[in-house]
């Protein structure tokens, strides 16, 4: 497995990579969810590229960025075992040599769900993903469906800008109690972790969004939103208070009438 820090070095060697290229962009703190993306890429492609880059521009809250977990050594060992060929480890000065003067804004779906309480989040995500896709130039790029809104926006962005890449959505990987794997799970207290195990069940078992919201509140979670879009009931909750607060997202498939899907233009 080769590790590259310098983007100009990467750009010089990229044309020499033969065969199909799969790409998994991450912010590190790799868990089974990320590893499932890496394994899918290694199976589908001749070469798999992983990027680990904690993208400051997608954090609207500096405290959230400061406490984002970093486990580089373990990440590299896990990546190697998952079949990664190349790891990109760029830094802010290389990714944002423009000082973030150029930004990719989406003005509709990005303002909903996570966009309502995380202003600027999806602009940061789309901008960095566009840059990374341009750098790696993959045949396929892999994203987890836990971040359903992110996946939908990235797929739509690539279609909108005629980008020659297939965006592959991979199923959510869950803990035994149903909690979706997330780098943020390791920030939960023991009590928070126990409560978090009920998030998925309460989202999945409710008869409608409002009942899901009520169930989550009654269990002791602060609910940012519960909303069904594109046949998925999506939710975001905060578990814990103050310094111990952790924001989690999840989504579950639900049956909805075809004509009630609000995502038909972009999904
Ligand atoms: O899903 C993530 O980890 C990030 O949003 C991504 C896609 C790597 C962009 O920073």
mmCIF file of C-alpha atoms and ligand atoms in Angstrom:
data_model
loop_
_atom_site.group_PDB
_atom_site.id
_atom_site.type_symbol
_atom_site.label_atom_id
_atom_site.label_comp_id
_atom_site.label_asym_id
_atom_site.label_seq_id
_atom_site.Cartn_x
_atom_site.Cartn_y
_atom_site.Cartn_z
ATOM 1 C CA UNK A 1 0.000 0.000 0.000
ATOM 2 C CA UNK A 2 1.392 3.369 -1.046
ATOM 3 C CA UNK A 3 0.874 6.549 0.964
ATOM 4 C CA UNK A 4 0.969 9.956 -0.700
ATOM 5 C CA UNK A 5 0.899 13.283 1.140
ATOM 6 C CA UNK A 6 1.795 15.581 -1.718
ATOM 7 C CA UNK A 7 -0.968 16.215 -4.263
ATOM 8 C CA UNK A 8 1.355 17.321 -7.070
ATOM 9 C CA UNK A 9 3.240 14.026 -6.641
ATOM 10 C CA UNK A 10 -0.117 12.200 -6.860
ATOM 11 C CA UNK A 11 -1.161 14.153 -9.964
ATOM 12 C CA UNK A 12 2.119 13.247 -11.660
ATOM 13 C CA UNK A 13 1.726 9.517 -10.991
ATOM 14 C CA UNK A 14 -2.066 9.162 -11.482
ATOM 15 C CA UNK A 15 -1.841 8.667 -15.299
ATOM 16 C CA UNK A 16 0.429 5.663 -14.773
ATOM 17 C CA UNK A 17 -2.278 3.718 -12.855
ATOM 18 C CA UNK A 18 -3.699 1.103 -15.200
ATOM 19 C CA UNK A 19 -7.134 -0.547 -15.145
ATOM 20 C CA UNK A 20 -10.272 0.589 -13.355
ATOM 21 C CA UNK A 21 -9.957 2.811 -10.293
ATOM 22 C CA UNK A 22 -12.309 2.766 -7.297
ATOM 23 C CA UNK A 23 -12.225 5.597 -4.774
ATOM 24 C CA UNK A 24 -13.392 5.866 -1.168
ATOM 25 C CA UNK A 25 -13.140 9.371 0.319
ATOM 26 C CA UNK A 26 -13.186 9.444 4.139
ATOM 27 C CA UNK A 27 -12.328 11.628 7.098
ATOM 28 C CA UNK A 28 -10.552 8.726 8.818
ATOM 29 C CA UNK A 29 -11.488 7.024 12.110
ATOM 30 C CA UNK A 30 -12.319 4.052 9.905
ATOM 31 C CA UNK A 31 -14.960 1.587 11.079
ATOM 32 C CA UNK A 32 -16.699 -1.449 9.539
ATOM 33 C CA UNK A 33 -18.902 0.848 7.432
ATOM 34 C CA UNK A 34 -15.832 2.369 5.730
ATOM 35 C CA UNK A 35 -14.216 -1.047 5.415
ATOM 36 C CA UNK A 36 -17.290 -2.373 3.589
ATOM 37 C CA UNK A 37 -16.860 0.468 1.036
ATOM 38 C CA UNK A 38 -13.163 -0.330 0.643
ATOM 39 C CA UNK A 39 -13.860 -4.039 0.179
ATOM 40 C CA UNK A 40 -16.557 -3.293 -2.405
ATOM 41 C CA UNK A 41 -14.115 -1.079 -4.285
ATOM 42 C CA UNK A 42 -11.330 -3.670 -4.120
ATOM 43 C CA UNK A 43 -13.725 -6.289 -5.495
ATOM 44 C CA UNK A 44 -15.067 -4.123 -8.336
ATOM 45 C CA UNK A 45 -11.854 -2.412 -9.460
ATOM 46 C CA UNK A 46 -8.221 -3.066 -10.344
ATOM 47 C CA UNK A 47 -6.983 -0.263 -8.101
ATOM 48 C CA UNK A 48 -8.505 1.149 -4.897
ATOM 49 C CA UNK A 49 -7.691 4.645 -3.656
ATOM 50 C CA UNK A 50 -8.605 5.827 -0.156
ATOM 51 C CA UNK A 51 -8.393 9.443 0.967
ATOM 52 C CA UNK A 52 -8.245 10.428 4.616
ATOM 53 C CA UNK A 53 -8.860 14.118 5.008
ATOM 54 C CA UNK A 54 -10.800 15.801 7.828
ATOM 55 C CA UNK A 55 -12.539 18.486 5.843
ATOM 56 C CA UNK A 56 -12.764 21.583 8.037
ATOM 57 C CA UNK A 57 -15.127 23.421 5.668
ATOM 58 C CA UNK A 58 -17.977 20.981 6.309
ATOM 59 C CA UNK A 59 -17.937 21.556 10.087
ATOM 60 C CA UNK A 60 -20.194 24.466 10.993
ATOM 61 C CA UNK A 61 -19.224 24.011 14.665
ATOM 62 C CA UNK A 62 -15.478 24.388 15.496
ATOM 63 C CA UNK A 63 -15.930 22.271 18.669
ATOM 64 C CA UNK A 64 -17.289 19.425 16.530
ATOM 65 C CA UNK A 65 -14.194 19.642 14.288
ATOM 66 C CA UNK A 66 -11.836 19.765 17.291
ATOM 67 C CA UNK A 67 -13.216 16.581 18.783
ATOM 68 C CA UNK A 68 -13.487 14.610 15.519
ATOM 69 C CA UNK A 69 -11.655 11.320 16.229
ATOM 70 C CA UNK A 70 -8.284 10.655 14.627
ATOM 71 C CA UNK A 71 -6.876 7.097 14.496
ATOM 72 C CA UNK A 72 -4.418 7.233 11.594
ATOM 73 C CA UNK A 73 -2.196 4.278 12.458
ATOM 74 C CA UNK A 74 -5.137 1.911 12.944
ATOM 75 C CA UNK A 75 -6.782 3.332 9.793
ATOM 76 C CA UNK A 76 -3.735 2.517 7.674
ATOM 77 C CA UNK A 77 -3.527 -1.045 9.010
ATOM 78 C CA UNK A 78 -7.257 -1.615 8.376
ATOM 79 C CA UNK A 79 -7.033 -0.066 4.895
ATOM 80 C CA UNK A 80 -4.170 -2.362 3.944
ATOM 81 C CA UNK A 81 -6.130 -5.422 5.123
ATOM 82 C CA UNK A 82 -9.170 -4.256 3.117
ATOM 83 C CA UNK A 83 -7.153 -4.211 -0.119
ATOM 84 C CA UNK A 84 -6.360 -0.502 -0.539
ATOM 85 C CA UNK A 85 -3.561 0.250 -3.000
ATOM 86 C CA UNK A 86 -3.137 4.001 -2.526
ATOM 87 C CA UNK A 87 -3.857 6.313 0.396
ATOM 88 C CA UNK A 88 -4.026 10.070 -0.078
ATOM 89 C CA UNK A 89 -3.310 12.154 3.024
ATOM 90 C CA UNK A 90 -3.458 15.762 1.848
ATOM 91 C CA UNK A 91 -3.575 18.791 4.154
ATOM 92 C CA UNK A 92 -5.701 21.934 4.153
ATOM 93 C CA UNK A 93 -3.132 24.098 2.354
ATOM 94 C CA UNK A 94 -3.124 21.728 -0.615
ATOM 95 C CA UNK A 95 -6.859 21.048 -0.802
ATOM 96 C CA UNK A 96 -7.786 24.692 -0.256
ATOM 97 C CA UNK A 97 -4.918 26.464 -1.991
ATOM 98 C CA UNK A 98 -7.668 28.892 -3.141
ATOM 99 C CA UNK A 99 -8.514 29.728 0.503
ATOM 100 C CA UNK A 100 -12.015 28.326 -0.117
ATOM 101 C CA UNK A 101 -12.815 31.154 -2.555
ATOM 102 C CA UNK A 102 -14.455 28.607 -4.839
ATOM 103 C CA UNK A 103 -17.415 26.781 -3.361
ATOM 104 C CA UNK A 104 -19.973 24.410 -4.761
ATOM 105 C CA UNK A 105 -23.477 25.382 -3.646
ATOM 106 C CA UNK A 106 -26.643 23.407 -4.116
ATOM 107 C CA UNK A 107 -29.657 25.527 -3.372
ATOM 108 C CA UNK A 108 -32.508 23.149 -2.704
ATOM 109 C CA UNK A 109 -32.119 19.707 -1.116
ATOM 110 C CA UNK A 110 -28.935 20.767 0.727
ATOM 111 C CA UNK A 111 -31.008 23.290 2.692
ATOM 112 C CA UNK A 112 -33.272 20.578 4.112
ATOM 113 C CA UNK A 113 -32.689 17.861 6.771
ATOM 114 C CA UNK A 114 -29.061 18.242 7.969
ATOM 115 C CA UNK A 115 -28.846 21.519 6.053
ATOM 116 C CA UNK A 116 -31.299 23.194 8.434
ATOM 117 C CA UNK A 117 -29.125 22.995 11.545
ATOM 118 C CA UNK A 118 -25.711 22.673 9.861
ATOM 119 C CA UNK A 119 -25.463 25.768 7.635
ATOM 120 C CA UNK A 120 -22.727 25.457 5.013
ATOM 121 C CA UNK A 121 -22.190 21.753 5.714
ATOM 122 C CA UNK A 122 -23.114 20.474 2.266
ATOM 123 C CA UNK A 123 -21.266 23.276 0.503
ATOM 124 C CA UNK A 124 -18.142 22.036 2.300
ATOM 125 C CA UNK A 125 -18.919 18.407 1.442
ATOM 126 C CA UNK A 126 -19.693 19.020 -2.242
ATOM 127 C CA UNK A 127 -16.693 21.310 -2.697
ATOM 128 C CA UNK A 128 -14.216 18.823 -1.244
ATOM 129 C CA UNK A 129 -15.784 15.838 -3.023
ATOM 130 C CA UNK A 130 -15.585 17.671 -6.355
ATOM 131 C CA UNK A 131 -11.897 18.425 -5.710
ATOM 132 C CA UNK A 132 -11.140 14.842 -4.644
ATOM 133 C CA UNK A 133 -12.984 13.318 -7.611
ATOM 134 C CA UNK A 134 -11.052 15.604 -9.958
ATOM 135 C CA UNK A 135 -7.785 14.568 -8.321
ATOM 136 C CA UNK A 136 -8.437 10.830 -8.290
ATOM 137 C CA UNK A 137 -10.452 10.599 -11.496
ATOM 138 C CA UNK A 138 -11.991 7.253 -10.468
ATOM 139 C CA UNK A 139 -14.283 5.025 -12.498
ATOM 140 C CA UNK A 140 -16.370 4.440 -9.364
ATOM 141 C CA UNK A 141 -16.634 6.227 -6.018
ATOM 142 C CA UNK A 142 -18.216 4.592 -2.974
ATOM 143 C CA UNK A 143 -20.365 6.268 -0.304
ATOM 144 C CA UNK A 144 -22.364 4.870 2.602
ATOM 145 C CA UNK A 145 -26.148 5.202 2.515
ATOM 146 C CA UNK A 146 -26.145 6.184 6.198
ATOM 147 C CA UNK A 147 -25.409 9.671 4.862
ATOM 148 C CA UNK A 148 -28.349 9.407 2.494
ATOM 149 C CA UNK A 149 -28.643 13.154 1.905
ATOM 150 C CA UNK A 150 -24.906 13.407 1.210
ATOM 151 C CA UNK A 151 -25.039 10.430 -1.167
ATOM 152 C CA UNK A 152 -28.036 11.903 -3.032
ATOM 153 C CA UNK A 153 -26.411 15.311 -3.398
ATOM 154 C CA UNK A 154 -23.074 13.890 -4.566
ATOM 155 C CA UNK A 155 -24.775 11.670 -7.145
ATOM 156 C CA UNK A 156 -26.815 14.615 -8.341
ATOM 157 C CA UNK A 157 -23.761 16.889 -8.482
ATOM 158 C CA UNK A 158 -21.858 14.374 -10.628
ATOM 159 C CA UNK A 159 -24.802 14.046 -12.996
ATOM 160 C CA UNK A 160 -25.314 17.810 -13.122
ATOM 161 C CA UNK A 161 -21.653 18.497 -13.952
ATOM 162 C CA UNK A 162 -21.401 15.593 -16.441
ATOM 163 C CA UNK A 163 -18.689 13.947 -14.356
ATOM 164 C CA UNK A 164 -17.644 10.561 -15.764
ATOM 165 C CA UNK A 165 -17.840 8.633 -12.503
ATOM 166 C CA UNK A 166 -20.272 6.060 -11.168
ATOM 167 C CA UNK A 167 -21.415 6.925 -7.641
ATOM 168 C CA UNK A 168 -22.042 3.687 -5.757
ATOM 169 C CA UNK A 169 -24.208 3.700 -2.618
ATOM 170 C CA UNK A 170 -23.413 0.947 -0.090
ATOM 171 C CA UNK A 171 -25.787 -0.409 2.523
ATOM 172 C CA UNK A 172 -25.582 0.796 6.107
ATOM 173 C CA UNK A 173 -23.457 -1.401 8.383
ATOM 174 C CA UNK A 174 -24.936 -1.684 11.876
ATOM 175 C CA UNK A 175 -23.895 -2.747 15.361
ATOM 176 C CA UNK A 176 -25.776 -5.712 16.869
ATOM 177 C CA UNK A 177 -28.422 -3.443 18.425
ATOM 178 C CA UNK A 178 -29.053 -1.655 15.143
ATOM 179 C CA UNK A 179 -26.926 1.473 15.704
ATOM 180 C CA UNK A 180 -25.478 2.561 12.359
ATOM 181 C CA UNK A 181 -21.674 2.498 12.364
ATOM 182 C CA UNK A 182 -20.247 6.007 12.589
ATOM 183 C CA UNK A 183 -16.942 7.560 13.597
ATOM 184 C CA UNK A 184 -18.958 9.625 16.059
ATOM 185 C CA UNK A 185 -20.146 6.544 18.002
ATOM 186 C CA UNK A 186 -16.833 6.422 19.840
ATOM 187 C CA UNK A 187 -17.609 9.861 21.330
ATOM 188 C CA UNK A 188 -20.709 8.522 23.124
ATOM 189 C CA UNK A 189 -20.631 7.953 26.897
ATOM 190 C CA UNK A 190 -21.651 4.464 28.076
ATOM 191 C CA UNK A 191 -25.117 5.772 28.882
ATOM 192 C CA UNK A 192 -25.314 7.579 25.539
ATOM 193 C CA UNK A 193 -24.238 4.446 23.700
ATOM 194 C CA UNK A 194 -27.061 2.484 25.317
ATOM 195 C CA UNK A 195 -29.602 5.110 24.318
ATOM 196 C CA UNK A 196 -28.160 5.340 20.784
ATOM 197 C CA UNK A 197 -29.045 1.674 20.254
ATOM 198 C CA UNK A 198 -32.721 2.655 20.321
ATOM 199 C CA UNK A 199 -32.391 5.324 17.593
ATOM 200 C CA UNK A 200 -32.715 2.916 14.679
ATOM 201 C CA UNK A 201 -35.525 0.877 16.255
ATOM 202 C CA UNK A 202 -37.611 3.956 17.066
ATOM 203 C CA UNK A 203 -37.076 5.337 13.560
ATOM 204 C CA UNK A 204 -37.953 2.023 11.893
ATOM 205 C CA UNK A 205 -40.892 0.899 14.013
ATOM 206 C CA UNK A 206 -42.966 4.101 14.101
ATOM 207 C CA UNK A 207 -46.086 4.286 11.939
ATOM 208 C CA UNK A 208 -45.139 7.727 10.641
ATOM 209 C CA UNK A 209 -42.556 10.495 11.025
ATOM 210 C CA UNK A 210 -44.448 12.261 13.810
ATOM 211 C CA UNK A 211 -44.688 9.081 15.901
ATOM 212 C CA UNK A 212 -40.987 8.456 15.337
ATOM 213 C CA UNK A 213 -40.204 11.998 16.527
ATOM 214 C CA UNK A 214 -42.357 11.541 19.629
ATOM 215 C CA UNK A 215 -40.781 8.172 20.432
ATOM 216 C CA UNK A 216 -37.237 9.544 20.121
ATOM 217 C CA UNK A 217 -38.072 12.559 22.338
ATOM 218 C CA UNK A 218 -39.746 10.315 24.926
ATOM 219 C CA UNK A 219 -36.635 8.090 25.004
ATOM 220 C CA UNK A 220 -34.529 11.136 25.922
ATOM 221 C CA UNK A 221 -32.992 12.168 22.582
ATOM 222 C CA UNK A 222 -33.077 15.704 21.225
ATOM 223 C CA UNK A 223 -34.554 15.436 17.743
ATOM 224 C CA UNK A 224 -33.132 17.660 14.997
ATOM 225 C CA UNK A 225 -35.512 16.228 12.395
ATOM 226 C CA UNK A 226 -37.431 13.167 11.282
ATOM 227 C CA UNK A 227 -38.569 13.357 7.695
ATOM 228 C CA UNK A 228 -39.368 10.873 4.954
ATOM 229 C CA UNK A 229 -37.727 11.697 1.627
ATOM 230 C CA UNK A 230 -37.251 9.447 -1.363
ATOM 231 C CA UNK A 231 -38.765 6.371 0.385
ATOM 232 C CA UNK A 232 -36.387 6.726 3.338
ATOM 233 C CA UNK A 233 -37.292 7.969 6.783
ATOM 234 C CA UNK A 234 -34.297 10.102 7.734
ATOM 235 C CA UNK A 235 -33.564 11.293 11.238
ATOM 236 C CA UNK A 236 -30.963 13.229 13.208
ATOM 237 C CA UNK A 237 -30.756 13.281 16.983
ATOM 238 C CA UNK A 238 -28.436 14.665 19.624
ATOM 239 C CA UNK A 239 -27.601 12.331 22.498
ATOM 240 C CA UNK A 240 -26.125 13.763 25.719
ATOM 241 C CA UNK A 241 -25.699 17.313 26.942
ATOM 242 C CA UNK A 242 -23.017 20.002 26.725
ATOM 243 C CA UNK A 243 -19.505 18.670 26.097
ATOM 244 C CA UNK A 244 -20.876 15.135 25.899
ATOM 245 C CA UNK A 245 -23.476 15.870 23.204
ATOM 246 C CA UNK A 246 -23.100 13.707 20.081
ATOM 247 C CA UNK A 247 -25.151 14.214 16.907
ATOM 248 C CA UNK A 248 -26.131 11.024 15.072
ATOM 249 C CA UNK A 249 -27.973 10.449 11.805
ATOM 250 C CA UNK A 250 -29.677 7.375 10.396
ATOM 251 C CA UNK A 251 -32.326 6.404 7.868
ATOM 252 C CA UNK A 252 -34.565 3.425 7.174
ATOM 253 C CA UNK A 253 -36.535 2.357 4.092
ATOM 254 C CA UNK A 254 -40.282 3.022 4.295
ATOM 255 C CA UNK A 255 -43.185 2.293 1.947
ATOM 256 C CA UNK A 256 -44.461 5.442 0.264
ATOM 257 C CA UNK A 257 -46.668 6.031 -2.755
ATOM 258 C CA UNK A 258 -44.565 6.701 -5.897
ATOM 259 C CA UNK A 259 -46.321 10.008 -6.559
ATOM 260 C CA UNK A 260 -45.486 11.379 -3.119
ATOM 261 C CA UNK A 261 -41.705 11.205 -3.542
ATOM 262 C CA UNK A 262 -40.280 14.726 -3.220
ATOM 263 C CA UNK A 263 -36.883 13.680 -4.556
ATOM 264 C CA UNK A 264 -37.844 12.703 -8.074
ATOM 265 C CA UNK A 265 -35.792 15.487 -9.698
ATOM 266 C CA UNK A 266 -32.557 14.612 -8.010
ATOM 267 C CA UNK A 267 -32.523 11.041 -6.694
HETATM 268 O O1 LIG B 1 -18.750 11.165 4.584
HETATM 269 C C1 LIG B 1 -17.648 11.675 4.868
HETATM 270 O O2 LIG B 1 -16.800 11.119 5.567
HETATM 271 C C2 LIG B 1 -17.316 13.051 4.324
HETATM 272 O O3 LIG B 1 -18.447 13.862 4.279
HETATM 273 C C3 LIG B 1 -16.606 13.024 2.960
HETATM 274 C C4 LIG B 1 -17.508 12.435 1.876
HETATM 275 C C5 LIG B 1 -15.336 12.200 3.058
HETATM 276 C C6 LIG B 1 -16.232 14.438 2.527
HETATM 277 O O4 LIG B 1 -15.379 15.042 3.439
#
